[in-house]
XYZ file of C-alpha atoms in Angstrom:
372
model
C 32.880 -20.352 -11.578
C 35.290 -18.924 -14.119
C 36.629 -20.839 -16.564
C 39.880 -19.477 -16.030
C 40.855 -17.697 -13.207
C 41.440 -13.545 -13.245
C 45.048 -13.641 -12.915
C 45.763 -16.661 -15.485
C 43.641 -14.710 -17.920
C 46.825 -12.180 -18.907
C 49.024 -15.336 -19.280
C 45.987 -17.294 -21.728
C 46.278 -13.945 -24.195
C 50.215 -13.695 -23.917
C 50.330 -17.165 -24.970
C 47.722 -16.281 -27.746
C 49.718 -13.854 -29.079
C 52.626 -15.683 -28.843
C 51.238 -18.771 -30.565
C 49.614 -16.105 -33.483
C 52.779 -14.557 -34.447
C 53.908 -16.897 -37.157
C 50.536 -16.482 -38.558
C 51.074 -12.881 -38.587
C 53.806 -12.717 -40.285
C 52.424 -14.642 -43.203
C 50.856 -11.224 -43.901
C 53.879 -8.602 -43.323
C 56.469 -8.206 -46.255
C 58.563 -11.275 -46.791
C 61.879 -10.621 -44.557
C 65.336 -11.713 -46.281
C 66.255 -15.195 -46.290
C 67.573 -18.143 -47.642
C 66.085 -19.235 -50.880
C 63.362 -21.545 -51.056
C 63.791 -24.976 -53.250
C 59.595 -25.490 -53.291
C 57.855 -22.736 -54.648
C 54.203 -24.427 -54.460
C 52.354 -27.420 -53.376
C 52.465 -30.416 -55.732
C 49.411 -31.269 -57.545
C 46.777 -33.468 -55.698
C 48.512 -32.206 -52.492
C 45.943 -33.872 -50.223
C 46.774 -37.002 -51.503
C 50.082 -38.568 -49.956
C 50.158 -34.861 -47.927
C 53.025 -35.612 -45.904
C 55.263 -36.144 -49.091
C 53.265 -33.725 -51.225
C 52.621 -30.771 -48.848
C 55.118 -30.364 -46.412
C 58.253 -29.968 -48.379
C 56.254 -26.714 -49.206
C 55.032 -26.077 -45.630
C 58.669 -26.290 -44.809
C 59.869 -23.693 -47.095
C 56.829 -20.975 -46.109
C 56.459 -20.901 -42.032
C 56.056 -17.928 -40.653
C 59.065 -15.865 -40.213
C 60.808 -18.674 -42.516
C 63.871 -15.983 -43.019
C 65.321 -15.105 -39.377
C 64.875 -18.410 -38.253
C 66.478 -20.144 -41.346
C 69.494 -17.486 -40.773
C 69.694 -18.307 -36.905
C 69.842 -22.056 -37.764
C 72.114 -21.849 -40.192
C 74.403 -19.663 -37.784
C 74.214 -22.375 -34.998
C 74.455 -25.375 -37.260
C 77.966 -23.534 -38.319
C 78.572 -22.432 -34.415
C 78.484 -26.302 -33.738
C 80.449 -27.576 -36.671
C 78.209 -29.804 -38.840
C 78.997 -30.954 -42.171
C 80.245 -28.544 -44.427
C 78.289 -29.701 -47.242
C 75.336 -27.347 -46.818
C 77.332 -24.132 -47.307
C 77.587 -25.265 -51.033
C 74.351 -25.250 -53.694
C 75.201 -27.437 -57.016
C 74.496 -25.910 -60.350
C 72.970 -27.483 -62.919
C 76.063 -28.165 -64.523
C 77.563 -29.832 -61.562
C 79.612 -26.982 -60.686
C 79.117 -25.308 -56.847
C 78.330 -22.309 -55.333
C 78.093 -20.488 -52.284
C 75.714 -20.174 -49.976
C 77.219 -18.140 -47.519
C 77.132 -14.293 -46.699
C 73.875 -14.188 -48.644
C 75.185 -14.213 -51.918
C 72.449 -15.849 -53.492
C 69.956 -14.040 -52.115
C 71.605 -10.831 -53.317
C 72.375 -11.357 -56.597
C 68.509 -12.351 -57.426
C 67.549 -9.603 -55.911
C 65.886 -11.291 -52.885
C 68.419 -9.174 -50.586
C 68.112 -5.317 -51.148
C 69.771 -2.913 -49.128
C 69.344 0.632 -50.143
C 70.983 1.822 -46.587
C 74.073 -0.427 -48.265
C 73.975 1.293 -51.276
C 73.694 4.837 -49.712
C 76.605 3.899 -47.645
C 78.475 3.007 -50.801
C 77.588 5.799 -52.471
C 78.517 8.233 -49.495
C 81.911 6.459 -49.673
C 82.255 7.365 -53.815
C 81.321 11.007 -53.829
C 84.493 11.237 -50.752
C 86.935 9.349 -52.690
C 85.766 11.018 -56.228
C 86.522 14.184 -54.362
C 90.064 13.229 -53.178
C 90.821 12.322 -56.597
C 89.541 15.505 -58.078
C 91.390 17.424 -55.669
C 94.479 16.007 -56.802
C 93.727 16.029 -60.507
C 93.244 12.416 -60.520
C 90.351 10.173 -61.338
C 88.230 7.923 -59.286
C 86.161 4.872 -60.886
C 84.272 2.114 -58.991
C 83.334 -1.249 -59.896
C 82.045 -4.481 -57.967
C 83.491 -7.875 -59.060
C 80.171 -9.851 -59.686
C 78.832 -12.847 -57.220
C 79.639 -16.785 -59.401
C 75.606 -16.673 -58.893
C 75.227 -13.121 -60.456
C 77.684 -14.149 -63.983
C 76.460 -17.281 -63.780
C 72.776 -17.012 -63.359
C 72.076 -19.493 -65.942
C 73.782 -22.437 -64.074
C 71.893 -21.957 -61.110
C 69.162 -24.398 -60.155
C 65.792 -23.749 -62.113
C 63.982 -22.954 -58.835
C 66.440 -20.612 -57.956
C 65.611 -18.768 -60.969
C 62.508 -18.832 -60.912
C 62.361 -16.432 -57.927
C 64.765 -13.766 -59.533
C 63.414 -10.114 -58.884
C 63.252 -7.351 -60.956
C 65.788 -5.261 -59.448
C 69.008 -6.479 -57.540
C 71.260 -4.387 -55.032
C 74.411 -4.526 -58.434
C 71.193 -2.716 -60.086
C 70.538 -0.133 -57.519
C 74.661 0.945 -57.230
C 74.568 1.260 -60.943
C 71.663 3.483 -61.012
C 72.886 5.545 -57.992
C 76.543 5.708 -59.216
C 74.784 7.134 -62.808
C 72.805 9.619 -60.370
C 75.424 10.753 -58.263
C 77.918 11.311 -61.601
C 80.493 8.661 -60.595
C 82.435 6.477 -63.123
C 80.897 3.210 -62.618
C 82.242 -0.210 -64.353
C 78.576 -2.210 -64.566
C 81.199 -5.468 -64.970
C 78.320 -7.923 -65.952
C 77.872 -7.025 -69.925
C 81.431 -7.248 -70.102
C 81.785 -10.348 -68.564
C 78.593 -11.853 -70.591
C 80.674 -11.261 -73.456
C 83.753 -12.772 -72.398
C 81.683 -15.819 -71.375
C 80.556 -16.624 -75.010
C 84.889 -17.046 -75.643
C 85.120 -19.519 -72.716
C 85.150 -19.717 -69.397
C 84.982 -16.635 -67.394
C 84.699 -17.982 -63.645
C 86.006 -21.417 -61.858
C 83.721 -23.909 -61.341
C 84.479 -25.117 -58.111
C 85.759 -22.153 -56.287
C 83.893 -18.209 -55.629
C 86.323 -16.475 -57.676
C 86.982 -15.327 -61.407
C 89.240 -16.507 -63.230
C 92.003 -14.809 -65.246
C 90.007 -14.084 -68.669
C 87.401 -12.809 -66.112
C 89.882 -10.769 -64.019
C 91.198 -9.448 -67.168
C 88.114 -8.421 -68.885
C 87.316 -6.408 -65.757
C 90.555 -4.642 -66.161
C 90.426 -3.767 -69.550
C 86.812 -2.439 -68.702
C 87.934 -0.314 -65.784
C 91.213 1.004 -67.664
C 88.621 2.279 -70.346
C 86.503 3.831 -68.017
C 89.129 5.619 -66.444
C 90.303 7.546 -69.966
C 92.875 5.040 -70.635
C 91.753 2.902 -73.493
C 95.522 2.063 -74.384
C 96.297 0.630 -70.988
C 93.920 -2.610 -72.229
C 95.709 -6.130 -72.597
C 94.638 -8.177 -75.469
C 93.465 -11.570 -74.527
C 95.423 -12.826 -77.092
C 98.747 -11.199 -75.623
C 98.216 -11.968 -72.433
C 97.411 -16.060 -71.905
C 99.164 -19.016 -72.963
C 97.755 -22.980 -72.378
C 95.552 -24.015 -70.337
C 96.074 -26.071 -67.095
C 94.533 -28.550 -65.179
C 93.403 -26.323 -61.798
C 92.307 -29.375 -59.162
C 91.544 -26.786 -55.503
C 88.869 -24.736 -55.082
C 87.729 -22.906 -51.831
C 83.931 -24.333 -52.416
C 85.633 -28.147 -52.633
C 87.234 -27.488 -49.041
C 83.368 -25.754 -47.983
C 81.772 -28.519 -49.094
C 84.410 -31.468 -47.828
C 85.110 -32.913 -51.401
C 88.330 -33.702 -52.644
C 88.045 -33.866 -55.929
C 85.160 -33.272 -58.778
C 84.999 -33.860 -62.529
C 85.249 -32.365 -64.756
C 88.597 -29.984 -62.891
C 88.622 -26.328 -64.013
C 90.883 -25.439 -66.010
C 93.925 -22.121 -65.309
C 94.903 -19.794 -67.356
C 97.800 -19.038 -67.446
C 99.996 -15.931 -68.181
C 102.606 -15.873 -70.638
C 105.825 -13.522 -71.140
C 106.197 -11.023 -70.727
C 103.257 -10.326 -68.411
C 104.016 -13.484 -66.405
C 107.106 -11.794 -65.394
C 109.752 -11.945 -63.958
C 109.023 -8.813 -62.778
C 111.572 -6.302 -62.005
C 109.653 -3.596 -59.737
C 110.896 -1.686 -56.564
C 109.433 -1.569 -53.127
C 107.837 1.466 -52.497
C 108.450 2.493 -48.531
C 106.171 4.648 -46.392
C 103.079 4.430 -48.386
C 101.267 1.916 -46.588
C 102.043 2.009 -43.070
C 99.739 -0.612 -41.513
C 97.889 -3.873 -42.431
C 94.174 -3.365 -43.102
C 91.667 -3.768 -40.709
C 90.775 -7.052 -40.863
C 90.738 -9.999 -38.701
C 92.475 -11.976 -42.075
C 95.621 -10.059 -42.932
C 95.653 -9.449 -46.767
C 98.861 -7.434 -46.873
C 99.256 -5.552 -49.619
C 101.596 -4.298 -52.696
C 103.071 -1.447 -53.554
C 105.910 -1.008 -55.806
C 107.645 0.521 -59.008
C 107.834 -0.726 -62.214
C 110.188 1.658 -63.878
C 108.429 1.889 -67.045
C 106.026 4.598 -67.992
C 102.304 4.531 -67.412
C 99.735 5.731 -64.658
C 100.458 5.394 -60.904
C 97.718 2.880 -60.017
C 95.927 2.083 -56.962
C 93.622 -0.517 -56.355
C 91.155 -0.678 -53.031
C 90.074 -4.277 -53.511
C 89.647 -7.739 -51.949
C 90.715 -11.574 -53.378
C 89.169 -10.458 -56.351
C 92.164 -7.975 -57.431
C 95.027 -9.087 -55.314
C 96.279 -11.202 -57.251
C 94.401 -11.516 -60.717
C 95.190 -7.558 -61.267
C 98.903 -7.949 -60.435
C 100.264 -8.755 -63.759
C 98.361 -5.921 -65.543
C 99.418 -3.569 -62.683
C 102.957 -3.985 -63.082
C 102.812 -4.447 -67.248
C 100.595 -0.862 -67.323
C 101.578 1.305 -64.500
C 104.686 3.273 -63.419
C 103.560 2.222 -59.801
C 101.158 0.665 -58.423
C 99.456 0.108 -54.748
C 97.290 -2.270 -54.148
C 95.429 -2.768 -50.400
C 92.217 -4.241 -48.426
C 89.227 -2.442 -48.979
C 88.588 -3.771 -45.245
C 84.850 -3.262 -45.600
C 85.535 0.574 -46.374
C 87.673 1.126 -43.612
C 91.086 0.793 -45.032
C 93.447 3.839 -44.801
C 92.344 6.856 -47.174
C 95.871 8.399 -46.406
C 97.291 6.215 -48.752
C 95.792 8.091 -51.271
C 97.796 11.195 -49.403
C 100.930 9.537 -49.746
C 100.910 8.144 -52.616
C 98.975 10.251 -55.236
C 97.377 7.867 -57.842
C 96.634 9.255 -61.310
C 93.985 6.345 -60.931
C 91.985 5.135 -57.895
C 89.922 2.174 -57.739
C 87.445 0.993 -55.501
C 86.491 -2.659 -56.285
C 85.099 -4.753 -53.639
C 82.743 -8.087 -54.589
C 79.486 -8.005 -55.449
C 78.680 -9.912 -51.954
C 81.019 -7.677 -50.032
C 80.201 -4.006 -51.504
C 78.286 -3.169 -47.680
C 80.137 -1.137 -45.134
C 80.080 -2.535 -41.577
C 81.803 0.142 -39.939
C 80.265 3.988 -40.144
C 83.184 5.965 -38.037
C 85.194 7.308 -41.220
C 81.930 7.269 -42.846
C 78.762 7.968 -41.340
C 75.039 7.928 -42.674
C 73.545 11.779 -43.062
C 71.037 12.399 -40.066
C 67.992 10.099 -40.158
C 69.546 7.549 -42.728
């Protein structure tokens, strides 16, 4: 008699199969995922296994990277504790661990259909501008974890690739002949002054913020438009929020960052003018940025910026000190309204999204070339 019988055959390989597919992927190309905190058994692993071995076992299962992602999805989906959206540096400051923003900025999380995207988006937008004798220039605000790489955890660095997705833009911005602002030298530099992002929150700070404008004004063929440091910031203050305190449930965390903040006359008051029928609608987005768009009534550049939290309001005193008028708007993951550029007719136009938002999600306005 058969060991098994005919028709539970079929259902012995399915399970087979089934049961062999972690194992198989052991031997495909590593699939993006969250970043692993044991990078190899400890020493004399067989001794004591359970506490030597399977911290590593846990962090190299097959298929470690979509079922990592889905867990973290549902642990989120059911509310647990906010604390593991956050990853502590080695200087006790935080950073995030959402939208993949680790992964990307060591290069563990590549997406050249991202990039091509992008860059399909740039040659459109450098041809508006041309068309109206303007000039285009693009830039991407850079991830805590990508101008902060050397406060990250030593594991973390340890599995840094050679190339990241900032790398690819740059090199296909250089290919494609569009002005591209590579923000991290510049930020590297401002770094050894003090400073250059907060340490409990994702964003830049104000040096940081204006670095990256002084960079970008440059780039555009407008040298002058740059802000001394000097001229532009007063004293310190104690800054005590942070959007990674609220992620990660703390109140409070010493040392505090510290603000800085503008002085006159770039801290304003700022007499500008509403500018009417430029921007008709809110951006796309489920979180309603709003946006600016005014007069100054001094000479300079008109000015518009396509950015995110990154711009809104860190570029706003520069904006107003520089330009004659100025809009600034959502980039809404590449979907915000391109006739803005129709209505208003920047000298300058900006594209700046961050680092870990530089993808766009939606192709209608923009769509891939046949087979992309």
């Amino acid at each position: 008699m058969a060991l098994l019988m005919a028709f539970r055959r079929w259902w012995a390989i399915l399970f087979v199969a089934i049961l062999s597919l972690p194992t198989l992927s052991l031997l495909l190309p590593e699939m993006p995922g969250p970043i692993r905190n044991v990078l190899a058994p400890e020493a004399r692993w067989w001794e004591h296994a359970s506490e030597r071995l399977d911290p590593y076992i846990n962090n190299s299962f097959g298929f470690r990277g979509p079922v990592l992602a889905a867990h973290r999805r549902y642990l989120r989906f059911i509310g647990s504790a906010p604390g593991t959206r956050v990853l502590y540096g080695t200087d006790g400051s935080l950073f995030l661990r959402d939208d993949n923003a680790m992964e990307q900025s060591i290069g563990q999380l590549v997406r050249p259909q991202a990039v091509e995207r992008l860059a399909i988006l740039a040659r459109e937008l450098k041809e508006k501008m041309t068309a109206i004798g303007g000039t285009f220039v693009l830039t991407l605000a850079p991830n805590a974890h990508t101008a902060r790489f050397e406060m990250l955890p030593d594991y973390i660095r340890q599995q840094r690739q050679a190339r990241s997705e900032y790398d690819l833009v740059a090199a296909r911005m250089k290919r494609d002949g569009i002005t591209f602002v590579d923000l991290r030298p510049f930020l590297a530099e401002a770094a050894t002054q003090g400073p250059i992002y907060y340490r409990y929150d994702t964003h830049w700070n104000a040096r940081a913020a204006l670095a990256a404008f002084n960079a970008v004004m440059a780039a555009a063929g407008q040298p002058q438009l740059a802000i001394p440091e000097s001229e532009a910031f007063g004293a310190t203050q104690i800054r005590t929020s942070g959007d990674l305190l609220t992620v990660a449930g703390i109140t409070s965390r010493e040392p505090p960052d510290s603000e800085y903040v503008w002085k006159p006359p770039l801290a304003g008051p700022h007499d500008t003018t509403p500018l009417t029928g430029i921007v008709t609608a809110p951006p796309p987005e489920k979180d309603d940025y709003g946006f600016d768009a005014f007069a100054t009534g001094h000479a300079g550049p008109r000015i518009m910026v396509v950015g995110d939290s990154f711009t809104q309001s860190y570029w706003h005193n520069p904006l107003v000190y520089r330009a004659s008028a100025a809009v600034w708007i959502h980039h809404a993951a590449c979907e915000f309204d391109r006739g803005i550029i129709d209505r208003f007719k920047p000298d300058i136009l900006i594209y700046a999204p961050t680092e870990r938002f530089l993808t766009c999600k939606n192709w209608s306005r923009t769509p891939l070339p046949a087979g992309g």
